[in-house]
Coordinates of C-alpha atoms in Angstrom, one line a residue:
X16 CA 18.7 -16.4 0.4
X17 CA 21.9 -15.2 2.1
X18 CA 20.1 -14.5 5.8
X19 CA 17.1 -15.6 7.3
X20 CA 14.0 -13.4 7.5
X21 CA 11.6 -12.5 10.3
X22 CA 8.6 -14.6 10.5
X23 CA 6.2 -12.0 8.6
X24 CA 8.2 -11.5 6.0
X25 CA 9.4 -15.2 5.3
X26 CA 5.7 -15.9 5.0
X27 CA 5.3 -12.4 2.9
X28 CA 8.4 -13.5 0.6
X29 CA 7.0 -17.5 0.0
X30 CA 4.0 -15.6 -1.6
X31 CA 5.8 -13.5 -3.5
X32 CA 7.6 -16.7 -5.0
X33 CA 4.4 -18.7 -5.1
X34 CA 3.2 -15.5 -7.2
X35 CA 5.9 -15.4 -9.1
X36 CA 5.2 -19.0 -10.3
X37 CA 1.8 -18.4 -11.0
X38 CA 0.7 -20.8 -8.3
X39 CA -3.3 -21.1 -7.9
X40 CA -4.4 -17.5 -6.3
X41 CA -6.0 -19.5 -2.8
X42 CA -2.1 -21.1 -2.3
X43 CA -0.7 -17.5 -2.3
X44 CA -3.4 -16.0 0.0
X45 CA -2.7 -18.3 2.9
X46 CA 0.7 -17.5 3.4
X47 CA -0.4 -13.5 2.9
X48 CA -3.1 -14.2 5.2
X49 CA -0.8 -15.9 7.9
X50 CA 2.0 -12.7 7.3
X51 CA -1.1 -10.8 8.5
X52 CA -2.2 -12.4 11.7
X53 CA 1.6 -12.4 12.6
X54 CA 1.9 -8.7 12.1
X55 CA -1.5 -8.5 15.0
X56 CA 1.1 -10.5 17.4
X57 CA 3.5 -9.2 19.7
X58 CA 6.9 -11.0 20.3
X59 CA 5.7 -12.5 23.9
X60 CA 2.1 -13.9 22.4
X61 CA 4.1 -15.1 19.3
X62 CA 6.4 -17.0 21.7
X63 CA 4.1 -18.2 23.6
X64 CA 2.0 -20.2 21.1
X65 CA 5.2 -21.5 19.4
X66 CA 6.1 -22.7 23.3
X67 CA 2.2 -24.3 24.1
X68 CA 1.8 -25.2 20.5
X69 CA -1.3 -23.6 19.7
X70 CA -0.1 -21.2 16.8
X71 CA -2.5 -22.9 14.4
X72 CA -5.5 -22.4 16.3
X73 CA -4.9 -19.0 14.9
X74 CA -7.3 -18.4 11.9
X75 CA -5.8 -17.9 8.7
X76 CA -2.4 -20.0 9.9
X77 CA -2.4 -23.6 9.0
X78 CA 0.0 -26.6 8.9
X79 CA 2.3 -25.2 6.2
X80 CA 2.3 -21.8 7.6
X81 CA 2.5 -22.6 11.0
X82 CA 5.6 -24.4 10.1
X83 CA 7.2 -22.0 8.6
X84 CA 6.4 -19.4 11.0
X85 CA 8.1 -21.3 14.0
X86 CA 11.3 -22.4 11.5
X87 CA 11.7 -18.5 11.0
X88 CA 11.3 -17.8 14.6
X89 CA 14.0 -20.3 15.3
X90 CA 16.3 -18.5 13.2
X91 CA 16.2 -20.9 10.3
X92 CA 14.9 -20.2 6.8
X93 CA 12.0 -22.4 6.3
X94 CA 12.5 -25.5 4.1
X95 CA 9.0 -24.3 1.8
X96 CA 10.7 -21.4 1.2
X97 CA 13.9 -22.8 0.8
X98 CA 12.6 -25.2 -1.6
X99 CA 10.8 -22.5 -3.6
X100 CA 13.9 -20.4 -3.7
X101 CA 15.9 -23.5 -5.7
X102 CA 13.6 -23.6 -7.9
X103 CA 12.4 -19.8 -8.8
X104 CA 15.0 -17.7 -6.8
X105 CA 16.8 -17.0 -10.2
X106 CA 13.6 -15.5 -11.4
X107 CA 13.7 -13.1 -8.8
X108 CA 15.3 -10.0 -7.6
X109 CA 18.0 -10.1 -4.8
X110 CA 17.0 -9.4 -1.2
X111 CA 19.8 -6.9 -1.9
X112 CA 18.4 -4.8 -4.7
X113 CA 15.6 -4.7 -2.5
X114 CA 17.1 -3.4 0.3
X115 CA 18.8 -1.0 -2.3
X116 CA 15.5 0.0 -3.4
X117 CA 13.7 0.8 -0.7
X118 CA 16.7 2.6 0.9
X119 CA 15.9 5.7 -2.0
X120 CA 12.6 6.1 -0.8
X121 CA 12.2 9.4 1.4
X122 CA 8.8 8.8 2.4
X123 CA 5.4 7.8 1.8
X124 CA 2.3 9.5 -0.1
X125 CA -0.4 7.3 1.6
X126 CA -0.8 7.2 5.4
X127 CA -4.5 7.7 7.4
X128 CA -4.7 8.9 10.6
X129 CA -7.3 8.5 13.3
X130 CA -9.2 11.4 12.0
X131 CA -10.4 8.8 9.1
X132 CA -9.6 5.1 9.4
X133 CA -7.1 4.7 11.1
X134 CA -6.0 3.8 14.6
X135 CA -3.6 6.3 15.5
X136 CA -3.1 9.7 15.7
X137 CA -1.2 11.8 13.5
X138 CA 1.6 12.3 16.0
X139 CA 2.0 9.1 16.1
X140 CA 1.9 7.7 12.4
X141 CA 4.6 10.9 11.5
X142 CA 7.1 9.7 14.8
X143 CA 7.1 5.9 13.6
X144 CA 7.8 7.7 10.1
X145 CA 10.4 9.5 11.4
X146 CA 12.0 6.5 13.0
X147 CA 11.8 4.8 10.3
X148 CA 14.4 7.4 8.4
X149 CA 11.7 9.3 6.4
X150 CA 12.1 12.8 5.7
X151 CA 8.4 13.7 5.1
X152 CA 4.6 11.6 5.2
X153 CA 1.6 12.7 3.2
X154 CA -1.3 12.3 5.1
X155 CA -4.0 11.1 3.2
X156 CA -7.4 10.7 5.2
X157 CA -10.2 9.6 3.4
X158 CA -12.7 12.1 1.6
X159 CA -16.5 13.1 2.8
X160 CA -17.8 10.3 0.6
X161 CA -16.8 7.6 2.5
X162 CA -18.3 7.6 5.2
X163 CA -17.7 4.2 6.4
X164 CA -14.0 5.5 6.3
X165 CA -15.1 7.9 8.6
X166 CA -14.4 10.3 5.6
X167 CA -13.0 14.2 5.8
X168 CA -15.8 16.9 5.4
X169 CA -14.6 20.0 4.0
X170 CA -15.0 22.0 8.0
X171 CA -12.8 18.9 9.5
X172 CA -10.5 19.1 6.8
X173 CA -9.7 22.2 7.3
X174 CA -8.9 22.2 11.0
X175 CA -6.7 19.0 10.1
X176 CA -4.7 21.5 7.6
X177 CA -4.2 23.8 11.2
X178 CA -3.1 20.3 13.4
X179 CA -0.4 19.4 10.8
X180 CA 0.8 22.9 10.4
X181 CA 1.5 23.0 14.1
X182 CA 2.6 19.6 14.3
X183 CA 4.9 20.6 11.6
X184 CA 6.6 23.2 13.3
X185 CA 7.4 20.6 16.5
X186 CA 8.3 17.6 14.0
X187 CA 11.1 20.0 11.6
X188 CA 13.0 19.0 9.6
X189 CA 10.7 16.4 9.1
X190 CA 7.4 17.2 7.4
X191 CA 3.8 15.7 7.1
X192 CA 2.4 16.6 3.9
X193 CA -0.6 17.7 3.7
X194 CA -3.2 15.7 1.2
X195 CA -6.0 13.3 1.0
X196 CA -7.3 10.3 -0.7
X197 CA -9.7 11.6 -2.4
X198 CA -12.8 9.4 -4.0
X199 CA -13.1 9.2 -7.9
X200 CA -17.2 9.6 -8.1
X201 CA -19.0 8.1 -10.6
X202 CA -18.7 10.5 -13.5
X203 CA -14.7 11.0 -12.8
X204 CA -14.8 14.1 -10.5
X205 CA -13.2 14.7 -7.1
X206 CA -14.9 14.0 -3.8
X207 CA -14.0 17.3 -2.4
X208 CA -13.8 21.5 -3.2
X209 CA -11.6 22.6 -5.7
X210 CA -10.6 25.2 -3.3
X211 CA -9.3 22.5 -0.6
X212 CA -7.5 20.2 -3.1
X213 CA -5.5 23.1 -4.4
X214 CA -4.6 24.4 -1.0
X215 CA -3.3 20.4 -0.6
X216 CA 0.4 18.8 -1.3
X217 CA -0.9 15.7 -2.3
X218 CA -4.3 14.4 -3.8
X219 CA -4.0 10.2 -4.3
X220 CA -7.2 9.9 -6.6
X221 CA -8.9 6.2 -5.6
X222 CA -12.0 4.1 -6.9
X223 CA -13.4 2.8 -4.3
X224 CA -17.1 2.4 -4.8
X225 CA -18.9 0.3 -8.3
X226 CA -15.7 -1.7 -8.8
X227 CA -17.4 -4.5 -10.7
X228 CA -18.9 -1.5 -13.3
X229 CA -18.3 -2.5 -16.8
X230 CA -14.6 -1.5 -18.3
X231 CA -15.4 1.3 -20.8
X232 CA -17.4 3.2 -17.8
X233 CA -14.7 2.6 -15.4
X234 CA -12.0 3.6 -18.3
X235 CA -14.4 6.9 -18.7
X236 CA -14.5 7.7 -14.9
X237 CA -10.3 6.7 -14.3
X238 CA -9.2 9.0 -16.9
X239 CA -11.3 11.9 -15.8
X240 CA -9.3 11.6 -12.6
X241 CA -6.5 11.1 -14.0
X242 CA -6.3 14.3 -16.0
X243 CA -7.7 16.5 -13.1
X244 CA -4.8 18.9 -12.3
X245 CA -5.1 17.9 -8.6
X246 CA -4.7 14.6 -9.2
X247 CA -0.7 13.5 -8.2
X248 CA -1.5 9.8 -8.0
X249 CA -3.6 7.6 -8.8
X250 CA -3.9 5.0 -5.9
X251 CA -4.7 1.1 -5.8
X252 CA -6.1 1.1 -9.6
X253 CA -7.4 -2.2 -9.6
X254 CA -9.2 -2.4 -6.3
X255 CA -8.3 -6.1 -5.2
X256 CA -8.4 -7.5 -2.6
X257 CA -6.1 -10.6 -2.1
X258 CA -7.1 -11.8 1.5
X259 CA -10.5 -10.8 3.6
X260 CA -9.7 -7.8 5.9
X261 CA -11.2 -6.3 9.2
X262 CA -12.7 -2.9 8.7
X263 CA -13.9 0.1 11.7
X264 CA -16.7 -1.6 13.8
X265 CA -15.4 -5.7 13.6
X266 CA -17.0 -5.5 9.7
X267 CA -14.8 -8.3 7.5
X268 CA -14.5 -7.1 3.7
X269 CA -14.3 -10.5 1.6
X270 CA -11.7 -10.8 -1.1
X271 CA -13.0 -9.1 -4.5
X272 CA -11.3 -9.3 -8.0
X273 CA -9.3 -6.7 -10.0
X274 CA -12.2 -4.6 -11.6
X275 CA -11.6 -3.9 -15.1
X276 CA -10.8 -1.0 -17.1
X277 CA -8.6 0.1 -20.5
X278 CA -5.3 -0.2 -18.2
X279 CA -2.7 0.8 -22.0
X280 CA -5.4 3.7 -22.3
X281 CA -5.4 5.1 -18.2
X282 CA -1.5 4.5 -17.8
X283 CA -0.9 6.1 -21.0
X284 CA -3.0 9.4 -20.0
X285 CA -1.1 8.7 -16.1
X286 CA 2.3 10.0 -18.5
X287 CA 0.5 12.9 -20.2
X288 CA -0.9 14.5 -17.2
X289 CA 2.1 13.8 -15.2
X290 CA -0.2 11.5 -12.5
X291 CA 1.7 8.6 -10.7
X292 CA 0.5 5.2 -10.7
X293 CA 0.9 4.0 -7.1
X294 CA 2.2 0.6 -6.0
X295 CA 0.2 -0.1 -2.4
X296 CA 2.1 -2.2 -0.5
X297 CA -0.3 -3.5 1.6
X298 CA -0.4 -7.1 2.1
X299 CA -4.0 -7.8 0.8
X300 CA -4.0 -5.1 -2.0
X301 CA -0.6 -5.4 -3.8
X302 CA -1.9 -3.3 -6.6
X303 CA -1.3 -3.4 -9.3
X304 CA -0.7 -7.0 -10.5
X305 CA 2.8 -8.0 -11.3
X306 CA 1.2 -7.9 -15.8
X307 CA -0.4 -4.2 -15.0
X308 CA 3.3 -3.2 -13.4
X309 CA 5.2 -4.3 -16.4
X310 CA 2.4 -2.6 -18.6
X311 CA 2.8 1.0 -16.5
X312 CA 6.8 0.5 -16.7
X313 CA 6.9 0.0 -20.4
X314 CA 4.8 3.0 -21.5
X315 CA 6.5 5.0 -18.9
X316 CA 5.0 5.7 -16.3
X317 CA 5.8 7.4 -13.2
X318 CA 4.8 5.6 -9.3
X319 CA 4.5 6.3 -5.8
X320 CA 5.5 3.2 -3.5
X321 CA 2.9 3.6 -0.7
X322 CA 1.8 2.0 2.3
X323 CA -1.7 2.4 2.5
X324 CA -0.8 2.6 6.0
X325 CA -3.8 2.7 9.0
X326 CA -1.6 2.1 12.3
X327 CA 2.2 2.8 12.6
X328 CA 3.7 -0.4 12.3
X329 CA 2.0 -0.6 8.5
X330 CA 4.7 2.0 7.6
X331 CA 7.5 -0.9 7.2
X332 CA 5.2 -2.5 4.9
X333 CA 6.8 -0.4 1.8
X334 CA 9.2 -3.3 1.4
X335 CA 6.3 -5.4 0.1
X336 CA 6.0 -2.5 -3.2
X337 CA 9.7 -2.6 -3.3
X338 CA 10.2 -6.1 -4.1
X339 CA 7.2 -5.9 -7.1
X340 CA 9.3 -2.8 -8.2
X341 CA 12.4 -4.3 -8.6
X342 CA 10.9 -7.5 -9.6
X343 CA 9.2 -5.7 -12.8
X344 CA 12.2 -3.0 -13.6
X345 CA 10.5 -0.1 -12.3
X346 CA 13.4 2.6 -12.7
X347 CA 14.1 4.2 -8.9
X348 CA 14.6 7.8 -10.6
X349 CA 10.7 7.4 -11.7
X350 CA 9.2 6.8 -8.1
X351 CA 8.3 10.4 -6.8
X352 CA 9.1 9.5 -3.5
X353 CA 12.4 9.2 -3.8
X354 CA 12.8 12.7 -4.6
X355 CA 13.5 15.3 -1.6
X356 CA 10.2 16.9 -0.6
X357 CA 11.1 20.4 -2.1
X358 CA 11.7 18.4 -6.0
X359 CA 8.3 16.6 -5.1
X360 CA 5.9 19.1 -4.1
X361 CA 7.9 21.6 -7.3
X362 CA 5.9 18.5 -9.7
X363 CA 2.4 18.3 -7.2
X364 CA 2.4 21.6 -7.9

């Protein structure tokens, strides 16, 4: 590597290599899981245990990690991911065409709020946007179904549509979107009213209940939602879950496996019905896999790089989708979100 990296993302970019190399899955997930707890410290608590020592009492950072956390900190690039880059930097992309990358993106089609999931307000999530050089955010609170997400009924919903419109006005030239992530139901359909999802700028379309279903039903219910005309992407297709998470109320999610469906047969109706397949960037979903990625690029597909994002700081996690893009070929004139807003919402629509 040509520069050394921040803590976070030297842990993010060993896993990405250790990935790469189709190291065992549990040898990955620690230094994703470590990237993680970093990313809940500040610089003064992160200096702190480094100084007393006590960096591995942390859960989820251990010998290894810890090691490579304080090397990064100092300035240096770790030796583990020094040695990995020796060995399997060729097979990867430059830190460069990363950079280059993620520099096209305009903004990002998946963000919550504090009206559903997430800890901040909308004010909030659309300034850190804003200083992040974005010229719009689509804000995609979750739908009435999930309601352990705190989900959007159609009444709250609609006075969101009023909050954005006025934030809008304040926030121009930048813009926040308005949309939704909206739950595929069992049988395919939309968790919400026809009326409300066409009045929307963006509809991400996600599975996210009877992900271990068997693969023709989950085929049958994906390309339902795929060829709804208010579908514009389809978010976090496999539902994985790389590294346990902390959900609303202290609940921990365990890691789950990719569920399964026809992926040639969903990506292939994705490019018929003009859908995009999203790339989620957060740390514990990285969806789709690196083989599903390939799969979506070589039949054509189009993608949304998206956070996922729940609290502002998230937003920077679009590098993590960047790196897979580049890594797999995806073509930067095929990700939506590099497209100015009027060109983007001229295809939503």
């Amino acid at each position: 590597m040509s520069s050394p990296l921040p803590p976070a993302a030297a842990l993010r970019r060993i896993a990405f290599l250790l990935e790469r190399a189709r190291e065992p899955t549990h040898r990955v997930s620690a230094f994703r899981t470590a990237a993680a707890v970093v990313d809940t410290l500040g610089p003064e608590e992160l200096d702190r245990r480094i100084r007393t020592r006590t960096l591995t009492d942390l859960k989820g950072i251990g010998p290894k990690t810890g090691a490579a956390i304080v090397q990064a900190h100092a300035g240096e690039v770790p030796e583990y991911l020094a040695r990995l880059e020796e060995t399997h930097g060729e097979l990867t992309p430059l830190a460069d065409d990363v950079a280059e990358f993620r520099a096209a993106l305009r903004g990002d089609l998946h963000v919550h709020s504090d009206w559903s999931d997430g800890g901040s307000p909308i004010r909030e999530m659309a300034e850190a946007a804003i200083g992040l050089g974005h010229e719009y955010m689509a804000l995609t609170d979750h739908s009435p179904r999930l309601t352990v997400a705190n989900g959007l009924s159609p009444e709250r919903l609609e006075r969101q549509l009023d909050v954005v419109a006025q934030l809008n006005e304040e926030l121009a030239p930048f813009r926040i979107l308005t949309g939704i992530e909206c739950d595929i139901n069992l049988d395919g359909s939309l968790d919400q009213t026809e009326e409300l999802l066409g009045r929307l700028d963006v509809v991400v379309a996600s599975v996210h209940s009877d992900l271990r279903a068997e693969s023709a039903a989950m085929t049958e219910r994906m390309l339902r939602a795929v060829a709804d005309p208010h579908t514009d992407v389809l978010g976090h297709c496999t539902g994985r879950l790389l590294i346990p998470r902390e959900q609303r109320e202290g609940r921990r999610q365990r890691p789950r496996p990719e569920s399964t469906f026809d992926a040639e047969a969903v990506f292939t109706a994705c490019v018929e019905h003009g859908t995009a397949v999203e790339i989620n960037s957060r740390p514990e979903r990285l969806d789709p896999p690196l083989r599903l990625l390939h799969l979506a690029v070589e039949l054509g597909c189009e993608f949304a790089v998206d956070t996922d994002a729940h609290a502002p700081g998230q937003l920077d996690w679009q590098g993590n989708g960047c790196e897979r893009a580049v890594e797999v070929g995806v073509p930067v004139d095929r990700v939506v979100n590099t497209w100015p807003a009027a060109r983007l919402l001229a295809w939503t629509e």
